[in-house]
mmCIF file of C-alpha atoms in Angstrom:
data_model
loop_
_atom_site.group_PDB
_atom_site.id
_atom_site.type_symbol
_atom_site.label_atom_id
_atom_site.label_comp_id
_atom_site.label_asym_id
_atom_site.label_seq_id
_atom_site.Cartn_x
_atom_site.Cartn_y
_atom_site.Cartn_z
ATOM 1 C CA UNK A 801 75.094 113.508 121.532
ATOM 2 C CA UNK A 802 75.207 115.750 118.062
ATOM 3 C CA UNK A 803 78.455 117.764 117.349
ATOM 4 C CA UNK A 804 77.903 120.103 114.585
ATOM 5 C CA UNK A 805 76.583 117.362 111.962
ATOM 6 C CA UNK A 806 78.221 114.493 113.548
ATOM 7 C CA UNK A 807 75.490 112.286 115.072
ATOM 8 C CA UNK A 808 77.448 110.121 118.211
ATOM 9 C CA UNK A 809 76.519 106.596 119.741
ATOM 10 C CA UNK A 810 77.786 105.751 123.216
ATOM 11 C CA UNK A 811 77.738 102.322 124.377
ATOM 12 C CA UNK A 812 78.726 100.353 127.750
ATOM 13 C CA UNK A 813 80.862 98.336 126.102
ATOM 14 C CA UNK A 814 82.762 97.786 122.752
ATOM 15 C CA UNK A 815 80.954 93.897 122.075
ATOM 16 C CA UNK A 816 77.956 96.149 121.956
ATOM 17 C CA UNK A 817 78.976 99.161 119.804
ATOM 18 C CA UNK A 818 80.317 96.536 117.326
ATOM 19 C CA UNK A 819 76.787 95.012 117.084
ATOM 20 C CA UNK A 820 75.001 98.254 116.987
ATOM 21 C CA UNK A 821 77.150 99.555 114.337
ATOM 22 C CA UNK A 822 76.622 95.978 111.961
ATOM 23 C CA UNK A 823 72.953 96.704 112.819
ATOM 24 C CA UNK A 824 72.882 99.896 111.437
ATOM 25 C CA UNK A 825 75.579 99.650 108.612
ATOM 26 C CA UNK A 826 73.438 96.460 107.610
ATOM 27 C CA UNK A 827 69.877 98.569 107.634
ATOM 28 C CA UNK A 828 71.688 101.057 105.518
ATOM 29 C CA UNK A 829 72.953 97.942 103.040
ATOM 30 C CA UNK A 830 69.237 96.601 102.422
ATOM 31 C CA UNK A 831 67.718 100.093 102.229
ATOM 32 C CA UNK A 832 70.472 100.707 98.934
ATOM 33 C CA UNK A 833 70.121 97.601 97.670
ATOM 34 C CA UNK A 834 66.458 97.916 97.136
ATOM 35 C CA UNK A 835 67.003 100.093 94.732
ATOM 36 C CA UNK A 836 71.030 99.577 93.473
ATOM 37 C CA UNK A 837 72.422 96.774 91.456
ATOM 38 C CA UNK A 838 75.610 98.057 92.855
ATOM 39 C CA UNK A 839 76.420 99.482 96.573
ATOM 40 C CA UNK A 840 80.201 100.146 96.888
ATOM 41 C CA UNK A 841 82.070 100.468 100.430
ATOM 42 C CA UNK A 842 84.963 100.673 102.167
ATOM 43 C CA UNK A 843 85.898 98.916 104.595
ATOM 44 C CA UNK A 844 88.688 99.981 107.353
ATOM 45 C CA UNK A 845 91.513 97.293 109.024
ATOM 46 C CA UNK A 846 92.400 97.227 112.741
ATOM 47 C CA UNK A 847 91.514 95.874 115.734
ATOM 48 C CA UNK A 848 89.000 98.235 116.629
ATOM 49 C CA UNK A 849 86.712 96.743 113.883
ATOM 50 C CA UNK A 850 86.807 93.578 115.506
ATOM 51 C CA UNK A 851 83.258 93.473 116.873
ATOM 52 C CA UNK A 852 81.589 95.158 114.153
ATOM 53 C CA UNK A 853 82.440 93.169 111.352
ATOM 54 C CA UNK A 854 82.041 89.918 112.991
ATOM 55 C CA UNK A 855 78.308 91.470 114.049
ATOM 56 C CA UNK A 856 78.098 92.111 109.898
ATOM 57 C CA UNK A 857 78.613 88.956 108.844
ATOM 58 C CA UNK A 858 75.835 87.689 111.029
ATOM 59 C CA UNK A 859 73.918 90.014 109.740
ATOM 60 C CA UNK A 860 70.537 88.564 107.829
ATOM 61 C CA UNK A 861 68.937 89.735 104.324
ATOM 62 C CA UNK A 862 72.571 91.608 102.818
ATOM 63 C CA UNK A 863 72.352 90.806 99.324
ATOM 64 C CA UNK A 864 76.507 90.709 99.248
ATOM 65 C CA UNK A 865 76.296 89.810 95.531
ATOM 66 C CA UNK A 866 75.510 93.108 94.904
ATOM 67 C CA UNK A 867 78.327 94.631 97.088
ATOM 68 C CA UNK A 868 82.071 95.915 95.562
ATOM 69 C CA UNK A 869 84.510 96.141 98.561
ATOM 70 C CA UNK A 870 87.058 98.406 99.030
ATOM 71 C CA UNK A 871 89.618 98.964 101.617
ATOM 72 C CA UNK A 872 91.210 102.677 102.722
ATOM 73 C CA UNK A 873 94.920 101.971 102.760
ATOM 74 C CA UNK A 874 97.579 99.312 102.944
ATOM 75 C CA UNK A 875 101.336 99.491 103.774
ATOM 76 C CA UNK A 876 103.584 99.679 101.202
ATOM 77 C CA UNK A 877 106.450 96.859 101.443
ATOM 78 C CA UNK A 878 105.287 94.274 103.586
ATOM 79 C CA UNK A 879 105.082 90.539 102.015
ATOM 80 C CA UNK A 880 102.205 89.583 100.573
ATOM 81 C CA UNK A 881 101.045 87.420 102.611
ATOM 82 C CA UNK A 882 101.800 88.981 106.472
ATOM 83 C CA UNK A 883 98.746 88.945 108.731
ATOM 84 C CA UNK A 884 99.314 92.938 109.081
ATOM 85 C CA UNK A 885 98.664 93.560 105.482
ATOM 86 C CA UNK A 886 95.729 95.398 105.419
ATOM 87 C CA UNK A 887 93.763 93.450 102.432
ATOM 88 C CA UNK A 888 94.874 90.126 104.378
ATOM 89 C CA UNK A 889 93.098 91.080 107.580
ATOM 90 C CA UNK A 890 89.689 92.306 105.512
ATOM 91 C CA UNK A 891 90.004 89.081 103.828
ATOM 92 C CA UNK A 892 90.431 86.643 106.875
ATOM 93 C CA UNK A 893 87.387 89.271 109.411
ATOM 94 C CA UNK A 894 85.230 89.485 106.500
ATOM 95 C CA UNK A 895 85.768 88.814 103.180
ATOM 96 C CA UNK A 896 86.234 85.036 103.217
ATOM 97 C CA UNK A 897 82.967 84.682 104.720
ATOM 98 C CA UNK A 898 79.932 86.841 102.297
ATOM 99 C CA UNK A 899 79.671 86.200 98.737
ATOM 100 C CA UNK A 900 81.208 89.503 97.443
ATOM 101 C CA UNK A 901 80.550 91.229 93.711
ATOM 102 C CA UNK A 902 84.269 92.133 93.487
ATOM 103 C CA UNK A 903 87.065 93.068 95.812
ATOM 104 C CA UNK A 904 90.231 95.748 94.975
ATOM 105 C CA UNK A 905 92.841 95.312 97.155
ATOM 106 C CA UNK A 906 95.557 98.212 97.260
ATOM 107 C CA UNK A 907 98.994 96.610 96.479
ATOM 108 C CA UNK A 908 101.786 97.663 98.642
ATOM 109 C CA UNK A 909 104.625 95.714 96.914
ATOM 110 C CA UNK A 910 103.255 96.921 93.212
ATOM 111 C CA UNK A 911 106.378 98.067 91.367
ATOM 112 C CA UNK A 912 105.100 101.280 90.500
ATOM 113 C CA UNK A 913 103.700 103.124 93.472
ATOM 114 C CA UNK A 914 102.479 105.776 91.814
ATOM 115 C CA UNK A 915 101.163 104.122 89.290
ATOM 116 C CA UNK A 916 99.092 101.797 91.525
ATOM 117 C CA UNK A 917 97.482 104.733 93.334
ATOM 118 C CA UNK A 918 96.361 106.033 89.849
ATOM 119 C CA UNK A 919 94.737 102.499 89.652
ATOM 120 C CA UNK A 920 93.238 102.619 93.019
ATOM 121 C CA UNK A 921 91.937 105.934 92.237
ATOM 122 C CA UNK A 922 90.441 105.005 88.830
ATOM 123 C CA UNK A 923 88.848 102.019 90.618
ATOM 124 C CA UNK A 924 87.069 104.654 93.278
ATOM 125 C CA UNK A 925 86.031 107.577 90.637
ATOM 126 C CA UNK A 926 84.245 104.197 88.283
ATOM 127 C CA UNK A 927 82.551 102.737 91.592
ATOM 128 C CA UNK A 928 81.157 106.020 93.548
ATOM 129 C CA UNK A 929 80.911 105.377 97.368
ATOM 130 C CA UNK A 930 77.967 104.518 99.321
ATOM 131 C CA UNK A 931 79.767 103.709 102.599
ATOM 132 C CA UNK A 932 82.757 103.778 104.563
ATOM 133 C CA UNK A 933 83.430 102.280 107.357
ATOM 134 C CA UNK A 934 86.051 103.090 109.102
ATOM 135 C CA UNK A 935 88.267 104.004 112.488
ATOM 136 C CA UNK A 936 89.833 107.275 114.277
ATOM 137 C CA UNK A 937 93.696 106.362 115.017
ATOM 138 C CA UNK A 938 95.288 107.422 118.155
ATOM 139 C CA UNK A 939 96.706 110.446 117.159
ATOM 140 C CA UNK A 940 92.992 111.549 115.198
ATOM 141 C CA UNK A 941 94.149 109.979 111.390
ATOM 142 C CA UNK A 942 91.512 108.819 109.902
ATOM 143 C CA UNK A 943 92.897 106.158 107.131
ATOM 144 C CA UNK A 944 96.635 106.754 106.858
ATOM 145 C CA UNK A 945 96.108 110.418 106.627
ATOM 146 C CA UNK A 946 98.200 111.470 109.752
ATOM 147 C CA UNK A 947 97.938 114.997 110.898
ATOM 148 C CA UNK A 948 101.091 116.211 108.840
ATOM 149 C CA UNK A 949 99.457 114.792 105.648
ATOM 150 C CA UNK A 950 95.899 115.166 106.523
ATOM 151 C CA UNK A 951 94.549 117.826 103.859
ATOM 152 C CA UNK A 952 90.989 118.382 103.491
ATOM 153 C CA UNK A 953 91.309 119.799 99.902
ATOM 154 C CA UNK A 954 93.619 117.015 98.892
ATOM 155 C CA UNK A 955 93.358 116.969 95.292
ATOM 156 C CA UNK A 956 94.722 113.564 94.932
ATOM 157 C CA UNK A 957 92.443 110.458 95.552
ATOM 158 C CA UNK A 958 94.989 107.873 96.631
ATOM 159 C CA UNK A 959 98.511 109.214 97.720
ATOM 160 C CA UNK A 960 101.694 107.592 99.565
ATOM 161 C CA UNK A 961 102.591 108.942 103.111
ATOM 162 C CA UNK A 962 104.731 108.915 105.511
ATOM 163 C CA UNK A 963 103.547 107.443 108.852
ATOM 164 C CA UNK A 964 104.022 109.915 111.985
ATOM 165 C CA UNK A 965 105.572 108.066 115.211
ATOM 166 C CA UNK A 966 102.015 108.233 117.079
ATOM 167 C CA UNK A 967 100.708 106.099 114.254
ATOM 168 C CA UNK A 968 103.597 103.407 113.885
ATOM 169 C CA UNK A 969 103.315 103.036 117.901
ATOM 170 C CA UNK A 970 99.771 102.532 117.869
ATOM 171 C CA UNK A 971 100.237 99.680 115.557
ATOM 172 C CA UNK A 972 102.533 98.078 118.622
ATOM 173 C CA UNK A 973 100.006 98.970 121.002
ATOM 174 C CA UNK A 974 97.257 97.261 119.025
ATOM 175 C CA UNK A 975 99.595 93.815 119.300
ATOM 176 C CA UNK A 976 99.269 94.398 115.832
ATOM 177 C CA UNK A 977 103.577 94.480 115.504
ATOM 178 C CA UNK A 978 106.360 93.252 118.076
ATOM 179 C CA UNK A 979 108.388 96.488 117.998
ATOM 180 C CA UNK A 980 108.306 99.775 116.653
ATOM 181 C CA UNK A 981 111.368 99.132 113.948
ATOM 182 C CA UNK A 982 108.712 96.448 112.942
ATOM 183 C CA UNK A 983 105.885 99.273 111.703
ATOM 184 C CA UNK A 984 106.621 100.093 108.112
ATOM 185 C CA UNK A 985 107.263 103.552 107.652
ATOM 186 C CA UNK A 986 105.180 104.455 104.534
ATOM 187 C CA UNK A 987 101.713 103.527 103.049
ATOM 188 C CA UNK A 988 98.720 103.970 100.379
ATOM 189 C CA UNK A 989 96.066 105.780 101.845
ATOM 190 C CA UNK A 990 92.852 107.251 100.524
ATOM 191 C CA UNK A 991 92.697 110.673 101.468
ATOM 192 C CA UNK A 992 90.113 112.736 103.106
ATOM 193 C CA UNK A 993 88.088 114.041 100.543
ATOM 194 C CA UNK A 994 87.965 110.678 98.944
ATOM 195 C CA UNK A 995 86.771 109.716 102.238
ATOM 196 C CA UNK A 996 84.483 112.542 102.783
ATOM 197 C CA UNK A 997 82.541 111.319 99.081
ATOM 198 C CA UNK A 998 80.766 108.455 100.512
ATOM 199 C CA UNK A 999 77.379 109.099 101.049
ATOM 200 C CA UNK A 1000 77.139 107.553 104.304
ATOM 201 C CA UNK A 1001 80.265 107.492 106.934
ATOM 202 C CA UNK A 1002 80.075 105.142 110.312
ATOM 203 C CA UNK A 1003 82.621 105.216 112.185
ATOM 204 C CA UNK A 1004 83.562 102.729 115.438
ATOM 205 C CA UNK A 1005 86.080 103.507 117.845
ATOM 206 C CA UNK A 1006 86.340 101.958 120.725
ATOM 207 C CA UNK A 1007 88.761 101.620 123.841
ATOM 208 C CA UNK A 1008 90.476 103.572 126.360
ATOM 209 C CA UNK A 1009 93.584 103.787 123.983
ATOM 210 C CA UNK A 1010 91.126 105.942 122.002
ATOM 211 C CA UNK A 1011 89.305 108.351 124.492
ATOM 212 C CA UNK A 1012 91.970 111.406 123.504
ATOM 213 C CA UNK A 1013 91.314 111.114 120.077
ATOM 214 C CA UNK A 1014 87.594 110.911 120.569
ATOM 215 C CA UNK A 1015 88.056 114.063 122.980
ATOM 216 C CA UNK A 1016 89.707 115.695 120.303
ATOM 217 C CA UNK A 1017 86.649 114.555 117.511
ATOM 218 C CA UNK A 1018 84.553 116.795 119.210
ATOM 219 C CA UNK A 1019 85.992 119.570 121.168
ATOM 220 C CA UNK A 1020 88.394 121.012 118.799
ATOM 221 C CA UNK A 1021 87.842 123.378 116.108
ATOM 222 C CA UNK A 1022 87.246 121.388 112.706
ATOM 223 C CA UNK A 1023 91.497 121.808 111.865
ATOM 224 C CA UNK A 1024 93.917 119.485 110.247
ATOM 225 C CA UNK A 1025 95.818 118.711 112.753
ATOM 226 C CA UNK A 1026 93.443 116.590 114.299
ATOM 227 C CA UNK A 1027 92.114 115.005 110.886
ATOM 228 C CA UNK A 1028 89.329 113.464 112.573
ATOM 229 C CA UNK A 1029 87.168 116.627 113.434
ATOM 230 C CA UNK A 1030 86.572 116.303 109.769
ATOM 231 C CA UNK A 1031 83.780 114.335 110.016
ATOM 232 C CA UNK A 1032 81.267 116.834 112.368
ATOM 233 C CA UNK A 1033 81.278 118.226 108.233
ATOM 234 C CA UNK A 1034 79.692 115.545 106.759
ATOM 235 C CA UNK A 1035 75.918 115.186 106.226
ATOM 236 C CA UNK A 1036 75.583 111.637 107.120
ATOM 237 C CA UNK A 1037 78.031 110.173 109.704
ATOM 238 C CA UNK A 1038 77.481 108.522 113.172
ATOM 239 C CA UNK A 1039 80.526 107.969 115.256
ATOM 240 C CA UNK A 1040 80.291 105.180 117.300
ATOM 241 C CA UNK A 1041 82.072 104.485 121.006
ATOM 242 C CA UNK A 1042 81.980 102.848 124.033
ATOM 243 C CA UNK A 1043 82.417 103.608 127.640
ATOM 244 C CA UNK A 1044 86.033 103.455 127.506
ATOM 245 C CA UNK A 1045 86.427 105.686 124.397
ATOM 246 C CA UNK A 1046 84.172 108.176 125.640
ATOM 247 C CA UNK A 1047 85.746 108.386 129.250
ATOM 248 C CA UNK A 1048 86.974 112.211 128.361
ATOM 249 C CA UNK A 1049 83.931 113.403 126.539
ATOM 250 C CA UNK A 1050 82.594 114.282 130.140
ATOM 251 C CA UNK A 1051 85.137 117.485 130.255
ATOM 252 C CA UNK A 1052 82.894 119.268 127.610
ATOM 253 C CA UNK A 1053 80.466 121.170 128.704
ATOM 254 C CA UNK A 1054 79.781 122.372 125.182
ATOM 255 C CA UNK A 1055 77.904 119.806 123.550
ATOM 256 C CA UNK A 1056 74.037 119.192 122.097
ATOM 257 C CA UNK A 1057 72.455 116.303 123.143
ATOM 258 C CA UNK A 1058 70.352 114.572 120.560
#
């Protein structure tokens, strides 16, 4: 399936999206580095990444040395070392395991917020993206950039939010947090156009939880308030689901099949 320039995957199941999409992320990794001494990405955090980057890692023939990882947001006020902070999970799926050039973590707890999304944002405009990998939440953010802060001609390149309630309670339905009260209610995100740079987008998002959002993707007009339509505008992204996350896709009639 092809939505406007949005190239779309559908797979039985989500162990074999995740594999598909290391596959493919990987053949995009050796093509760059044949010719790069440098290939930056970023790298999203959640569950629904699960499969994918443990399909990376296996992955044969990365030359990781030449890799600077990035991640798209973090919350802010969390201790260092929970297992929901954003850089923590990267480092325990994926990090710990391939012999990275660098890492930048976004810090929550920095004592300047601000100041540390000026950082962030430095960091980004000196390492020009070649990838991002990422997810589509439950309510169509992609990073942290919920629909009421989701601006595609955001001029900043890291910015603080406010999380929306459909975001906070997806983090309980991902097991990721016991309660709701639990969710912190702000966080560093990259926003959309800072997204929207790299040259290459994949995106996997997988499971039932997901099938509105992906329903959403593609049959709504390319709006903010569903953040994730954003990406049938850029030149080079595949979205990639499985049965599950697709289940709704069947109620369009209004698609071209590629």
């Amino acid at each position: 399936m092809k939505v406007d320039d949005l190239e779309i995957k559908i797979f039985d199941t989500r162990q074999e999206m995740g594999l598909n999409a290391a596959k493919m992320v990987a053949n995009k990794i050796r093509e760059l580095q044949q010719n790069q001494d440098s290939i930056n990405i970023i790298f999203a955090s959640a569950p629904s990444q699960n499969e994918f980057l443990t399909g990376l890692i296996e992955e044969s023939g990365i030359e990781w040395e030449k890799v600077n990882a990035f991640h798209m947001d973090e919350y802010v006020g969390l201790p260092d070392d929970a297992p929901q902070n954003f850089g923590n999970f990267l480092k325990v799926n994926l990090f710990d395991f391939v012999p990275l050039k660098s890492v930048s973590y976004l810090n929550g707890n920095a004592e300047d917020i601000e100041e540390e999304c000026d950082r962030y944002a430095q960091l980004l405009e000196e390492n020009p993206i070649d990838i991002v990998c990422l997810g589509i939440g439950e309510n169509g953010h992609l990073a942290f950039n919920d629909p009421h802060v989701a601006f595609f001609d955001d001029p900043l390149i890291v910015k603080q939010v406010d999380l929306d309630h459909a975001c906070r309670q997806q983090q309980v339905n991902d097991a990721c947090f016991d309660t709701f009260d639990e969710v912190p209610q702000t966080a560093l995100t990259l926003t959309i156009p800072t997204l929207m740079k790299a040259k290459y987008a994949f995106a996997m998002v997988p499971g039932e939880k997901k099938a509105q959002a992906i329903y959403h993707t593609v049959a709504e007009e390319i709006q903010e308030e569903y953040p994730s339509t954003i990406l049938r505008k850029h030149p080079h992204a595949i979205l990639f689901i499985d049965k599950a996350s697709s289940g709704k896709l069947k109620e369009i009639s209004s698609y071209s099949q590629a």
